[in-house]
Structures are given as structure tokens and as C-alpha cells.
Amino acid sequence: MKKLPEIIVQNLDHLGLVAGIIDRIQIVEKINQLVGCQPGEIVSPGHAVKAMILNGLGLVSAPLYLFSKFFEGKPTEHLIGKGIKPEHLNDDRLGRVLDKLYVTGLSQSFTAIALEAAVKFDLCLNTVHLDSSSFHLHGEYKCEAVRGEGSLLALPINLSINEVSSINHQEAPLPIHITYGYSRDHRPDLKQFIIDLICSGDGDVPLFLKVADGNQTDSAVFGQILSSFKQQLNLDSLFVADSALYTANNLEIIKNLKWLSRVPLGVKQAKNLISQLTEAEFVDSNVPGYRWSQQHSDYAGIPQKWLVVESAVRRQADLRRIEKEIQKLEQEARQKLRQLSLQKFACEPDALEAALQLSSKFKYHKLINIHATSFTSVKKKSDKPGYKLQANIELDERAVAREIKQSGRFILATNVLDSDELDPDRMLSTYKQQQSAERGFSFLKDPLFFTDSVFLKSSERIESLALIMGLCLLVYTLAQRHLRSRLIQSQAKLKNQLGQLTERPTLRWIFQCFQAVHLLTISSVKQISNLTDERLEILRFFPNTCRSYYLLD
């Protein structure tokens, strides 16, 4: 009988797009340069990191769980490197590479890769945005004794002397403290760690990543983070952050940087200002739905421009909140007055003083018709007469009017005083881009990414995992930005998940469009199956490094 040709079918799907962007950034080469390679390694650290990024962006619900299983049925040699098979991508190899990354220095490694990527993709760095978020974990993670500086032997990692000596790092960093803290995930019952992230205003691309203790306070570190980032990059960027940056100490640290921040209403000057400005002092913004009033401040001894902003949408939301709050607080006020009216006071002044103290604690209400009545105990006629309080509750119209007046208002501050460089409308639109970092955290916490929690054996490996998470975000955002830029340049559009044409499709949808694309190997000859006209059209807007994985060009 005639021998049939050998046919191998492997799932390529959207992973060719991911691998192509990784190649375009040259992550493999950069990781190997930073970490070093060992003779005879089948899977270099760079290739292991590439595999982890492919896994992280593989649209599965538990990346890095049963790691090698993910690559079964996938063309690992085609995607990662010659001679690399699924069995080579095991938990032991993954763990050893995570250990190497930790000793090398995670923030430095990430920034080095991100900066080169920013240059390759012609990223605009006029504005960068800083934010942080918490990531919770399941497990005890007991705090270990603090090690001496540079003590590699004390690290709970599995590296040989040769592997340690090949790493370009002089001192081993101290691990983070995984502990309880303010949870952005609303899981105060679980220990956590913090990720500080700086993203570009152009494309939400991460440029800096730092893993911190679970109880880190943003206001204590934001100034130093921006100062260190500036020293590494030496960029003439506008640094944008939320109100955690706005402290006297932070403003002193970053006084030589250009910054834009929100002013917390805990600052007395700010609280007074938003309640004192009249409607006539506001002008309509070119940003729809906003008005602003420009002011000057010397808070912390630093000349700065303040922009009091009023949002129409937020004002309506605040008014609804105030209405509900008034009803709730009135019920609480009546309950407290009932409790007070049952108390016995020794004299009339004590009763009146207690009433005044209670009234001063109300936010929207006040006590009126306050008076104390005497009474004598029926059982013990010899007792001295006591006093009980009587009063009525009334809505404090002035307090409500003051709250309504400042509803929908917030304050932005900057040390860029030249309006030609940063006018009020640009201040507002730039701060609204602060969502770039928030979108990055939403991506990292998506159940189809690294799930809503993390579990690894040591804090060191958790920190290294955060680097992999950051690299996944880097690859994703650069690919999405590149696709959208090419569509705009070509005046072309693609269908979104609703079947409507758009020039801003999400990369996740594009990934889903490539499901059921296979690599066929027939008698050692490779072919791609299911490359429909729609998929070929999409590939037209991706770099050649992506197209090559689909055997194009």
C-alpha cells in the first residue's frame, strides 16, 4: 500500500500575533542579555519569558497553572524556538527563570525593555501617568526575617553558583512584605501586594513597574517614584498622578519636574475654594460637559496653577447622592435625639450643652426649640430633681446649600504656569487620560488574564510574576496601539464584535477572530489553514514579524 504523508495539525490561533510583537520588541534578546544564558540550555531565559507571555495572553482562565499543558497541541518550535517542545516548558524551568529575573532586578529590567519598545514603536511620551493598585493572594505568606544586603545564599530560590554568577546584579534585593492593607479589590480579609505603574498617555503603554509591600501608602512613595523614573529616562514629560501625589513632601521632591495632580479636599485651602466660588466665576470648557475657574496657589511654598473644575455629569450624581444622604442622616439624627432625650442630666446647662454638641455633629440638620424640663423621681421623693432634654430636628438649609454649591467640583494643580504650554482645557483633558493606568490594572486583573488572585510559593517569585504581567501588558498595548494607528493612517476600519466598522477595535476581539487557525505540517512542509479573507485583511495592519508566523511575506 502507498504510504500516506505524515500530517501534523497544531493550534496557532492568535498566538502568532503575540509572538510577532514579542519579536518586534526583542524581548527574548533583551532578557538573555540582562539575565545571561547557560551552556547547553534548551530553553533560554528569554525563550521561557516569551513562553510565559504567550501563556499569559492565551485567553485561558488560569495562566501559569499547568504551564506545560497549555502548549500541548501548539507549535512551540514555530512560536518560541527551534528544538523547544512542550515538555521542556515545565514548572521547574519556569520557576528557575522567575528566580533569575528576581535577582537581576525587576524594575530595572522592565524599564530597559519598555524604553527600547517605546523607541521602536515611536511612542509619544509628552505625558506619563502614575497609579497603583493592590493584588490579593490566597495563602499565609508569613513574613521572613530580614536578610543582610547582598546575601544571595539566603534567597529561597534554586540557582546554582554558575547561574548566580552569570547574572548582572551585584546585590540581591530584599523581598516585598506580603501583608494586609487597603484593598482596591474589596478583599480586606486577604493579604496582598501593590503594583506601582507608570503608563504613557499615548496608547496606555506601561513604561515603569514596581512591586511593593501590601501596606504601602501611595502618598508616601509617589514623589520618589517619579523622581527615580525621571533619573532613568531623562524625559521632558508632564507627570500626571491622582491626589496621592499632592503632599507637601512629594511636591518638594518633584519640584524640578513638570507635574499635574488632583488636589485632595483635605487641603483646607482647596475645601474653602470650591465652596466659595460663584457660578459667575466659571467659564465653559472646550471639553464637553465641563466648566472651570483658574486660580493661583503657593501651597507648600511652590507657585502653581489651580484649576477648579465643575463636571455636569458628576454634579448630577452628587446631587442624587446628597438627596439620599439627607434622608439617611435625618433618620440617624432622630434616633440619636431619642437616645439623648432619655438621658437624665443633673442641671439644665448640662442638658443644653449636650444638645448643642449633638447638633454640631449633624451634617445637614440642626436642633431647634431646645429646652430642658425638670422632673422628680416618683419612687424616691428625696432625690434631687433632674432634667431631660426636648428639641426638634430641622434641615440646615445653609449646610445643604453649601454642599450643593460645591457638588461636581474638583481641583487640578500644576507647576506649569505658562498657559501656552499647558492651558486650562489641556490640563483637564490630560488629567482625564489618567485612566490609562487604571485600564492597565483592569487588564491585569481580568479573569482571562492572571485571574483575580495570585498564588505562588514565595514573595520573590510573586514579584517576578508581576514582571511577566507587566510584559504581557506591554505587548498587548503596543499591539493594540500599532493596529489602531495603522487603521487611522490607512483610513480603514475593521468589524468589531457587534459587526460594526471601527478604527479602534480592541485587541482582545482581534485575538478571538483568530480562533481555529492551525499550522499544518505535511511531510515537513508547513501551511496555515483557515486564513480567511477577513483574517488576511487584519494581518495587513500588523508588523511583518507577526505576519511571518502565518507564513506571509
Coordinates of C-alpha atoms in Angstrom, one line a residue:
M1 CA 0.0 0.0 0.0
K2 CA 1.1 3.6 -0.7
K3 CA 2.4 5.3 2.4
L4 CA 0.3 8.3 3.4
P5 CA 2.1 11.6 4.1
E6 CA 2.6 12.5 7.8
I7 CA 0.2 15.3 8.7
I8 CA 0.6 17.3 11.9
V9 CA -2.1 19.8 13.0
Q10 CA -1.3 22.3 15.7
N11 CA -3.3 25.2 17.1
L12 CA -1.7 28.6 16.2
D13 CA -4.8 30.8 16.7
H14 CA -3.8 34.4 17.7
L15 CA -0.5 33.4 19.3
G16 CA 1.3 34.3 16.1
L17 CA 0.3 37.9 16.7
V18 CA 1.6 37.8 20.2
A19 CA 4.9 36.2 19.2
G20 CA 5.4 38.7 16.4
I21 CA 5.1 41.7 18.8
I22 CA 7.4 40.0 21.3
D23 CA 10.0 39.6 18.4
R24 CA 9.4 43.2 17.3
I25 CA 10.2 44.4 20.9
Q26 CA 13.1 41.9 21.0
I27 CA 12.2 40.7 24.5
V28 CA 14.0 37.4 24.1
E29 CA 17.3 39.0 23.3
K30 CA 17.0 41.7 26.0
I31 CA 16.1 39.1 28.7
N32 CA 19.1 36.9 27.7
Q33 CA 21.3 39.9 27.8
L34 CA 20.1 41.0 31.2
V35 CA 19.9 37.6 32.9
G36 CA 22.5 35.6 31.0
C37 CA 22.4 32.1 29.4
Q38 CA 24.0 28.8 30.5
P39 CA 25.7 26.5 28.0
G40 CA 23.5 23.6 26.9
E41 CA 20.2 25.3 27.8
I42 CA 17.4 24.1 25.6
V43 CA 15.1 26.9 26.8
S44 CA 17.0 30.2 27.4
P45 CA 15.6 32.6 30.0
G46 CA 14.4 34.8 27.1
H47 CA 12.6 32.0 25.4
A48 CA 11.0 31.0 28.8
V49 CA 9.7 34.6 29.2
K50 CA 8.3 34.5 25.7
A51 CA 6.5 31.3 26.5
M52 CA 5.1 32.8 29.7
I53 CA 3.8 35.9 27.8
L54 CA 2.2 33.6 25.2
N55 CA 0.6 31.7 28.0
G56 CA -0.5 35.0 29.8
L57 CA -2.1 36.3 26.6
G58 CA -3.5 32.9 25.6
L59 CA -7.1 33.7 26.6
V60 CA -7.3 30.9 29.2
S61 CA -8.7 31.4 32.7
A62 CA -5.6 30.3 34.7
P63 CA -2.3 31.2 33.1
L64 CA 0.8 29.6 34.6
Y65 CA -1.3 26.8 36.0
L66 CA -0.4 23.5 34.4
F67 CA 2.0 25.6 32.3
S68 CA 3.3 22.8 30.1
K69 CA -0.3 21.6 29.4
F70 CA -1.0 24.9 27.8
F71 CA 1.5 24.2 25.0
E72 CA 0.3 20.7 24.2
G73 CA -1.0 20.8 20.7
K74 CA 0.6 24.1 19.9
P75 CA 3.6 24.7 17.6
T76 CA 6.2 25.5 20.2
E77 CA 9.1 25.3 17.8
H78 CA 7.3 27.6 15.4
L79 CA 6.3 30.1 18.1
I80 CA 9.2 30.0 20.5
G81 CA 12.4 28.5 19.1
K82 CA 13.9 25.5 17.3
G83 CA 14.1 22.4 19.4
I84 CA 11.7 23.7 22.1
K85 CA 8.9 21.2 22.9
P86 CA 6.0 21.4 25.4
E87 CA 7.7 19.1 27.8
H88 CA 10.7 21.5 28.0
L89 CA 8.3 24.2 29.3
N90 CA 7.7 22.7 32.7
D91 CA 7.2 24.1 36.2
D92 CA 10.8 23.6 37.2
R93 CA 12.1 25.7 34.2
L94 CA 9.5 28.3 34.8
G95 CA 10.5 28.6 38.5
R96 CA 14.2 28.9 37.8
V97 CA 13.7 31.7 35.3
L98 CA 11.5 33.5 37.7
D99 CA 14.3 33.2 40.3
K100 CA 16.8 34.6 37.9
L101 CA 14.6 37.5 37.0
Y102 CA 14.2 38.4 40.6
V103 CA 17.9 38.5 41.3
T104 CA 18.6 40.5 38.2
G105 CA 16.3 43.4 39.3
L106 CA 12.7 43.6 38.1
S107 CA 12.0 47.3 37.8
Q108 CA 15.3 47.9 36.0
S109 CA 14.7 45.0 33.6
F110 CA 11.2 46.1 32.8
T111 CA 12.1 49.8 32.2
A112 CA 15.0 48.8 30.0
I113 CA 12.7 46.7 27.8
A114 CA 9.9 49.2 27.8
L115 CA 12.1 52.1 26.8
E116 CA 13.5 50.3 23.8
A117 CA 10.0 49.3 22.8
A118 CA 8.8 52.9 23.1
V119 CA 11.5 53.9 20.6
K120 CA 10.8 51.1 18.2
F121 CA 7.1 51.9 18.1
D122 CA 7.6 55.7 18.0
L123 CA 5.7 56.3 21.2
C124 CA 4.8 59.9 22.2
L125 CA 6.0 60.5 25.8
N126 CA 4.8 64.0 26.3
T127 CA 2.6 62.8 29.2
V128 CA 3.0 59.8 31.5
H129 CA 0.6 58.7 34.2
L130 CA 1.4 57.1 37.6
D131 CA -1.1 55.0 39.6
S132 CA -1.1 51.9 41.9
S133 CA -3.4 49.0 42.7
S134 CA -3.5 46.0 45.0
F135 CA -3.4 42.3 44.1
H136 CA -4.7 39.9 46.7
L137 CA -3.4 36.4 47.4
H138 CA -4.5 33.2 49.0
G139 CA -2.1 31.7 51.5
E140 CA -0.3 32.5 54.7
Y141 CA 2.9 34.2 53.3
K142 CA 4.4 34.6 56.8
C143 CA 7.0 37.5 56.9
E144 CA 10.5 36.1 56.9
A145 CA 13.4 37.6 58.8
V146 CA 15.1 40.5 57.1
R147 CA 18.3 39.4 55.3
G148 CA 21.5 41.2 55.1
E149 CA 22.2 43.2 51.9
G150 CA 23.6 41.2 49.1
S151 CA 23.0 37.8 50.7
L152 CA 22.3 35.5 47.7
L153 CA 22.7 32.4 49.8
A154 CA 19.7 33.4 52.0
L155 CA 17.3 33.6 49.0
P156 CA 14.7 30.9 48.9
I157 CA 15.5 30.2 45.2
N158 CA 17.0 27.3 43.4
L159 CA 20.0 28.7 41.5
S160 CA 23.5 27.2 41.1
I161 CA 26.7 29.2 41.7
N162 CA 27.3 29.4 38.0
E163 CA 23.8 30.7 37.3
V164 CA 24.1 33.3 40.1
S165 CA 27.5 34.5 38.8
S166 CA 26.1 34.9 35.2
I167 CA 23.5 37.5 36.4
N168 CA 24.5 41.1 36.0
H169 CA 23.4 42.1 39.5
Q170 CA 25.6 42.9 42.5
E171 CA 23.1 42.7 45.3
A172 CA 20.0 40.7 45.9
P173 CA 17.0 42.9 46.6
L174 CA 15.0 42.4 49.7
P175 CA 11.6 40.7 49.0
I176 CA 8.4 42.6 49.5
H177 CA 6.3 42.2 52.6
I178 CA 3.0 40.5 51.6
T179 CA 0.5 41.7 54.2
Y180 CA -2.9 43.2 54.8
G181 CA -3.5 46.7 53.6
Y182 CA -6.1 48.9 51.9
S183 CA -7.7 46.6 49.3
R184 CA -8.8 48.1 46.0
D185 CA -10.3 44.6 45.3
H186 CA -12.5 44.9 48.4
R187 CA -10.9 41.8 49.9
P188 CA -9.5 43.1 53.3
D189 CA -9.5 39.5 54.5
L190 CA -6.7 38.6 52.2
K191 CA -3.0 39.5 52.2
Q192 CA -1.8 41.5 49.2
F193 CA 1.0 43.2 47.3
I194 CA 1.0 46.5 45.4
I195 CA 2.0 47.3 41.9
D196 CA 3.0 50.9 41.0
L197 CA 2.6 51.5 37.3
I198 CA 3.6 54.4 35.0
C199 CA 1.9 54.4 31.6
S200 CA 2.2 56.6 28.5
G201 CA -0.8 58.9 27.7
D202 CA -0.2 57.6 24.1
G203 CA -1.7 54.1 23.9
D204 CA -1.7 53.3 27.7
V205 CA 1.7 51.6 27.3
P206 CA 3.4 50.7 30.6
L207 CA 6.9 52.2 31.0
F208 CA 7.7 51.5 34.6
L209 CA 6.6 48.8 37.0
K210 CA 7.4 48.4 40.7
V211 CA 6.2 45.8 43.1
A212 CA 5.7 47.0 46.7
D213 CA 4.6 45.9 50.2
G214 CA 0.9 45.2 50.6
N215 CA 0.5 48.0 53.1
Q216 CA 2.3 50.7 51.1
T217 CA 0.8 54.2 51.3
D218 CA 0.8 55.9 47.9
S219 CA 1.3 59.4 49.3
A220 CA 4.5 58.2 51.0
V221 CA 6.2 56.9 47.8
F222 CA 4.7 58.6 44.7
G223 CA 7.1 61.5 44.8
Q224 CA 10.2 59.3 45.0
I225 CA 8.9 57.0 42.3
L226 CA 8.5 59.9 39.8
S227 CA 11.9 61.3 40.8
S228 CA 13.6 57.9 40.2
F229 CA 11.8 57.4 36.9
K230 CA 12.9 60.8 35.7
Q231 CA 16.5 59.9 36.5
Q232 CA 16.3 56.7 34.5
L233 CA 14.6 58.2 31.4
N234 CA 15.6 61.9 31.5
L235 CA 12.4 62.8 29.6
D236 CA 10.8 66.2 29.4
S237 CA 7.4 64.7 30.2
L238 CA 4.5 66.0 32.1
F239 CA 4.0 63.6 35.1
V240 CA 0.3 63.0 36.0
A241 CA -1.0 61.4 39.1
D242 CA -4.0 61.4 41.4
S243 CA -4.3 63.2 44.7
A244 CA -1.9 60.8 46.5
L245 CA 0.9 62.7 44.9
Y246 CA -0.3 66.0 46.3
T247 CA 1.5 66.3 49.6
A248 CA 4.0 68.9 50.7
N249 CA 6.8 66.4 50.9
N250 CA 6.1 64.9 47.4
L251 CA 5.9 68.4 45.8
E252 CA 9.3 69.2 47.3
I253 CA 10.8 66.0 45.9
I254 CA 9.4 66.6 42.4
K255 CA 9.8 70.4 42.3
N256 CA 12.2 70.1 39.3
L257 CA 9.7 68.0 37.3
K258 CA 6.6 69.1 35.4
W259 CA 3.6 67.7 37.2
L260 CA -0.2 67.7 37.1
S261 CA -2.2 66.3 40.0
R262 CA -5.6 66.4 41.7
V263 CA -5.7 68.4 44.9
P264 CA -7.3 66.4 47.8
L265 CA -10.1 68.3 49.5
G266 CA -8.4 67.6 52.8
V267 CA -6.3 70.6 52.0
K268 CA -8.1 73.4 53.8
Q269 CA -7.4 76.0 51.1
A270 CA -9.0 73.6 48.5
K271 CA -12.1 72.9 50.5
N272 CA -12.7 76.6 51.1
L273 CA -12.1 77.5 47.5
I274 CA -14.7 75.1 45.9
S275 CA -17.4 76.3 48.3
Q276 CA -16.7 80.0 47.8
L277 CA -16.5 80.3 44.1
T278 CA -19.7 81.6 42.5
E279 CA -21.3 80.4 39.3
A280 CA -20.2 83.6 37.5
E281 CA -16.6 82.8 38.1
F282 CA -16.7 79.7 35.9
V283 CA -16.3 79.6 32.1
D284 CA -17.3 76.8 29.7
S285 CA -14.6 74.4 28.8
N286 CA -13.9 73.2 25.3
V287 CA -14.1 69.7 26.8
P288 CA -17.9 69.0 26.6
G289 CA -19.7 68.9 30.0
Y290 CA -17.1 70.8 32.0
R291 CA -16.6 74.4 33.3
W292 CA -13.6 75.8 35.0
S293 CA -12.2 78.6 37.0
Q294 CA -8.4 79.3 37.1
Q295 CA -6.8 80.3 40.4
H296 CA -3.3 80.6 41.8
S297 CA -1.8 78.9 44.8
D298 CA 1.5 78.8 46.7
Y299 CA 0.8 75.6 48.6
A300 CA 3.9 74.1 50.2
G301 CA 5.8 77.2 49.0
I302 CA 5.6 76.2 45.4
P303 CA 4.0 78.6 42.9
Q304 CA 1.3 76.6 41.0
K305 CA -1.8 77.0 38.9
W306 CA -5.1 75.6 40.3
L307 CA -8.0 74.8 38.1
V308 CA -11.3 74.4 39.8
V309 CA -13.4 72.1 37.5
E310 CA -17.1 71.5 37.6
S311 CA -18.4 68.4 35.8
A312 CA -22.1 68.4 34.8
V313 CA -22.3 64.6 35.0
R314 CA -20.6 64.5 38.3
R315 CA -22.8 67.3 39.6
Q316 CA -25.9 65.4 38.8
A317 CA -24.5 62.3 40.5
D318 CA -23.5 64.3 43.6
L319 CA -27.0 65.9 43.8
R320 CA -28.6 62.4 43.8
R321 CA -26.1 61.3 46.5
I322 CA -26.8 64.4 48.6
E323 CA -30.6 63.7 48.4
K324 CA -30.2 60.1 49.6
E325 CA -27.7 61.1 52.2
I326 CA -30.0 63.8 53.7
Q327 CA -32.8 61.2 54.1
K328 CA -30.4 58.6 55.7
L329 CA -28.8 61.1 58.1
E330 CA -32.2 62.5 59.1
Q331 CA -33.2 59.1 60.4
E332 CA -29.9 58.7 62.2
A333 CA -30.3 62.2 63.7
R334 CA -33.8 61.4 65.0
Q335 CA -32.5 58.2 66.6
K336 CA -29.7 60.0 68.3
L337 CA -32.1 62.7 69.6
R338 CA -34.4 60.0 71.0
Q339 CA -31.5 58.4 72.8
L340 CA -30.4 61.8 74.2
S341 CA -33.9 62.6 75.4
L342 CA -33.9 59.5 77.6
Q343 CA -30.8 60.6 79.5
K344 CA -31.1 62.3 82.9
F345 CA -29.0 65.4 83.5
A346 CA -28.1 66.9 86.8
C347 CA -28.7 70.5 85.7
E348 CA -30.3 72.5 82.9
P349 CA -26.9 73.8 81.5
D350 CA -25.6 70.2 81.1
A351 CA -28.7 69.2 79.1
L352 CA -28.4 72.3 76.9
E353 CA -24.7 71.7 76.3
A354 CA -25.3 68.0 75.3
A355 CA -27.9 69.2 72.8
L356 CA -25.5 71.7 71.3
Q357 CA -22.8 69.1 71.0
L358 CA -25.1 66.7 69.3
S359 CA -26.4 69.4 66.9
S360 CA -22.8 70.3 65.9
K361 CA -22.2 66.7 64.8
F362 CA -25.1 66.7 62.2
K363 CA -24.1 67.3 58.6
Y364 CA -27.3 68.5 57.1
H365 CA -29.5 69.1 60.2
K366 CA -29.7 71.1 63.4
L367 CA -31.6 71.0 66.7
I368 CA -34.2 73.8 67.3
N369 CA -36.6 74.6 70.1
I370 CA -34.1 73.2 72.6
H371 CA -35.2 73.3 76.2
A372 CA -34.7 71.2 79.4
T373 CA -37.6 70.2 81.7
S374 CA -37.1 69.2 85.3
F375 CA -38.6 66.1 86.9
T376 CA -38.6 64.4 90.3
S377 CA -38.4 60.7 90.8
V378 CA -41.7 59.2 92.0
K379 CA -40.1 56.4 93.9
K380 CA -37.6 58.5 95.7
K381 CA -39.0 61.9 96.6
S382 CA -35.8 62.7 98.5
D383 CA -33.8 62.7 95.2
K384 CA -32.8 66.0 93.7
P385 CA -34.8 67.0 90.6
G386 CA -33.2 66.0 87.2
Y387 CA -33.5 67.4 83.8
K388 CA -34.5 65.9 80.4
L389 CA -33.9 67.4 77.0
Q390 CA -36.6 68.3 74.5
A391 CA -35.8 69.5 70.9
N392 CA -36.9 69.3 67.3
I393 CA -34.8 68.5 64.2
E394 CA -34.7 70.9 61.3
L395 CA -32.9 70.7 57.9
D396 CA -29.9 73.1 57.9
E397 CA -30.6 74.9 54.7
R398 CA -27.2 76.7 54.7
A399 CA -25.3 73.4 55.1
V400 CA -27.3 71.9 52.2
A401 CA -26.8 74.9 50.0
R402 CA -23.1 74.8 50.7
E403 CA -22.9 71.2 49.8
I404 CA -24.9 71.7 46.6
K405 CA -22.7 74.7 45.6
Q406 CA -19.6 72.5 45.7
S407 CA -21.1 69.5 44.1
G408 CA -19.5 68.2 40.9
R409 CA -16.3 70.3 41.6
F410 CA -12.7 69.2 42.0
I411 CA -9.4 70.9 41.7
L412 CA -6.4 70.2 39.5
A413 CA -3.0 71.7 40.2
T414 CA 0.2 72.0 38.1
N415 CA 3.6 73.8 38.4
V416 CA 3.5 74.5 34.6
L417 CA 2.5 78.2 34.8
D418 CA 2.8 79.0 31.1
S419 CA -0.7 78.8 29.6
D420 CA 0.8 78.5 26.1
E421 CA 2.4 75.2 27.3
L422 CA -0.5 73.9 29.4
D423 CA -3.8 75.9 29.1
P424 CA -6.8 75.0 31.3
D425 CA -8.6 72.9 28.7
R426 CA -5.4 70.8 28.1
M427 CA -5.0 70.4 31.9
L428 CA -8.4 68.9 32.1
S429 CA -8.1 66.7 29.0
T430 CA -4.7 65.5 30.1
Y431 CA -5.8 64.6 33.6
K432 CA -8.8 62.6 32.1
Q433 CA -6.1 60.4 30.4
Q434 CA -5.2 59.2 33.9
Q435 CA -7.5 56.3 33.1
S436 CA -4.6 54.9 31.1
A437 CA -3.0 53.4 34.2
E438 CA -6.4 52.4 35.5
R439 CA -7.1 50.5 32.3
G440 CA -3.8 48.7 32.7
F441 CA -4.8 47.5 36.1
S442 CA -8.2 46.4 34.8
F443 CA -6.4 44.3 32.1
L444 CA -4.1 42.7 34.7
K445 CA -7.0 41.8 36.9
D446 CA -9.2 40.3 34.2
P447 CA -10.2 36.7 34.9
L448 CA -8.9 35.8 31.4
F449 CA -5.5 37.1 32.2
F450 CA -3.9 36.2 35.5
T451 CA -7.2 35.7 37.3
D452 CA -8.4 37.7 40.3
S453 CA -5.8 36.3 42.6
V454 CA -2.2 35.0 42.6
F455 CA -0.7 32.0 44.4
L456 CA 3.0 31.2 44.3
K457 CA 5.3 29.8 47.0
S458 CA 7.5 32.8 47.7
S459 CA 7.2 36.6 47.6
E460 CA 10.3 36.7 45.3
R461 CA 8.5 34.6 42.6
I462 CA 5.4 36.7 43.0
E463 CA 7.5 39.8 42.3
S464 CA 8.9 38.1 39.2
L465 CA 5.4 37.1 38.1
A466 CA 4.5 40.8 38.3
L467 CA 7.2 41.5 35.8
I468 CA 5.7 38.9 33.4
M469 CA 2.3 40.5 33.9
G470 CA 3.8 43.9 33.0
L471 CA 5.4 42.5 29.9
C472 CA 2.1 41.0 28.9
L473 CA 0.5 44.4 29.3
L474 CA 3.4 46.0 27.3
V475 CA 2.9 43.5 24.4
Y476 CA -0.9 43.9 24.4
T477 CA -1.0 47.7 24.5
L478 CA 1.8 48.1 21.9
A479 CA 0.0 45.7 19.5
Q480 CA -3.4 47.4 20.0
R481 CA -1.8 50.9 19.6
H482 CA 0.0 49.8 16.4
L483 CA -3.2 48.3 14.9
R484 CA -5.3 51.4 15.6
S485 CA -2.6 53.7 14.3
R486 CA -2.2 51.7 11.0
L487 CA -6.0 51.7 10.6
I488 CA -6.2 55.5 11.0
Q489 CA -3.2 56.0 8.7
S490 CA -4.8 53.8 6.0
Q491 CA -8.3 55.3 6.6
A492 CA -9.5 51.8 7.0
K493 CA -11.9 50.1 9.5
L494 CA -12.4 46.6 10.9
K495 CA -15.6 45.0 12.2
N496 CA -16.0 44.9 16.0
Q497 CA -17.8 42.2 18.0
L498 CA -21.2 43.8 17.1
G499 CA -20.4 43.7 13.4
Q500 CA -19.9 47.5 13.2
L501 CA -16.9 49.1 11.4
T502 CA -14.5 50.8 13.7
E503 CA -10.9 52.2 13.6
R504 CA -10.5 51.4 17.3
P505 CA -11.1 47.7 17.7
T506 CA -9.9 46.0 20.9
L507 CA -7.0 43.6 20.6
R508 CA -9.0 41.0 22.6
W509 CA -11.6 40.9 19.9
I510 CA -8.9 40.6 17.2
F511 CA -7.5 37.6 19.2
Q512 CA -10.9 36.0 19.2
C513 CA -11.1 36.4 15.4
F514 CA -8.1 34.1 15.0
Q515 CA -9.6 31.1 16.9
A516 CA -9.3 27.9 14.8
V517 CA -6.3 29.0 12.8
H518 CA -3.9 26.0 12.5
L519 CA -0.4 25.2 11.5
L520 CA -0.4 22.2 9.2
T521 CA 2.8 20.2 8.6
I522 CA 2.6 17.8 5.7
S523 CA 5.7 15.8 5.0
S524 CA 7.8 18.6 6.6
V525 CA 6.1 21.3 4.5
K526 CA 4.3 24.0 6.6
Q527 CA 0.9 25.5 5.7
I528 CA -1.6 27.7 7.5
S529 CA -5.2 26.7 7.5
N530 CA -8.3 28.8 7.9
L531 CA -6.7 32.1 6.9
T532 CA -9.9 33.7 5.7
D533 CA -10.1 36.9 3.7
E534 CA -11.1 38.7 7.0
R535 CA -8.1 37.4 8.8
L536 CA -5.8 38.3 5.9
E537 CA -7.2 41.8 6.0
I538 CA -6.5 42.1 9.7
L539 CA -2.9 40.8 9.3
R540 CA -2.3 43.6 6.8
F541 CA -2.2 46.1 9.7
F542 CA 0.3 44.1 11.8
P543 CA 4.1 44.2 11.6
N544 CA 5.9 41.8 9.4
T545 CA 7.2 39.9 12.5
C546 CA 3.5 38.9 13.1
R547 CA 2.7 38.1 9.5
S548 CA 5.7 35.7 9.3
Y549 CA 4.1 33.4 11.9
Y550 CA 1.2 33.0 9.4
L551 CA 3.8 32.3 6.6
L552 CA 3.1 35.6 4.9
D553 CA 5.6 37.9 3.2

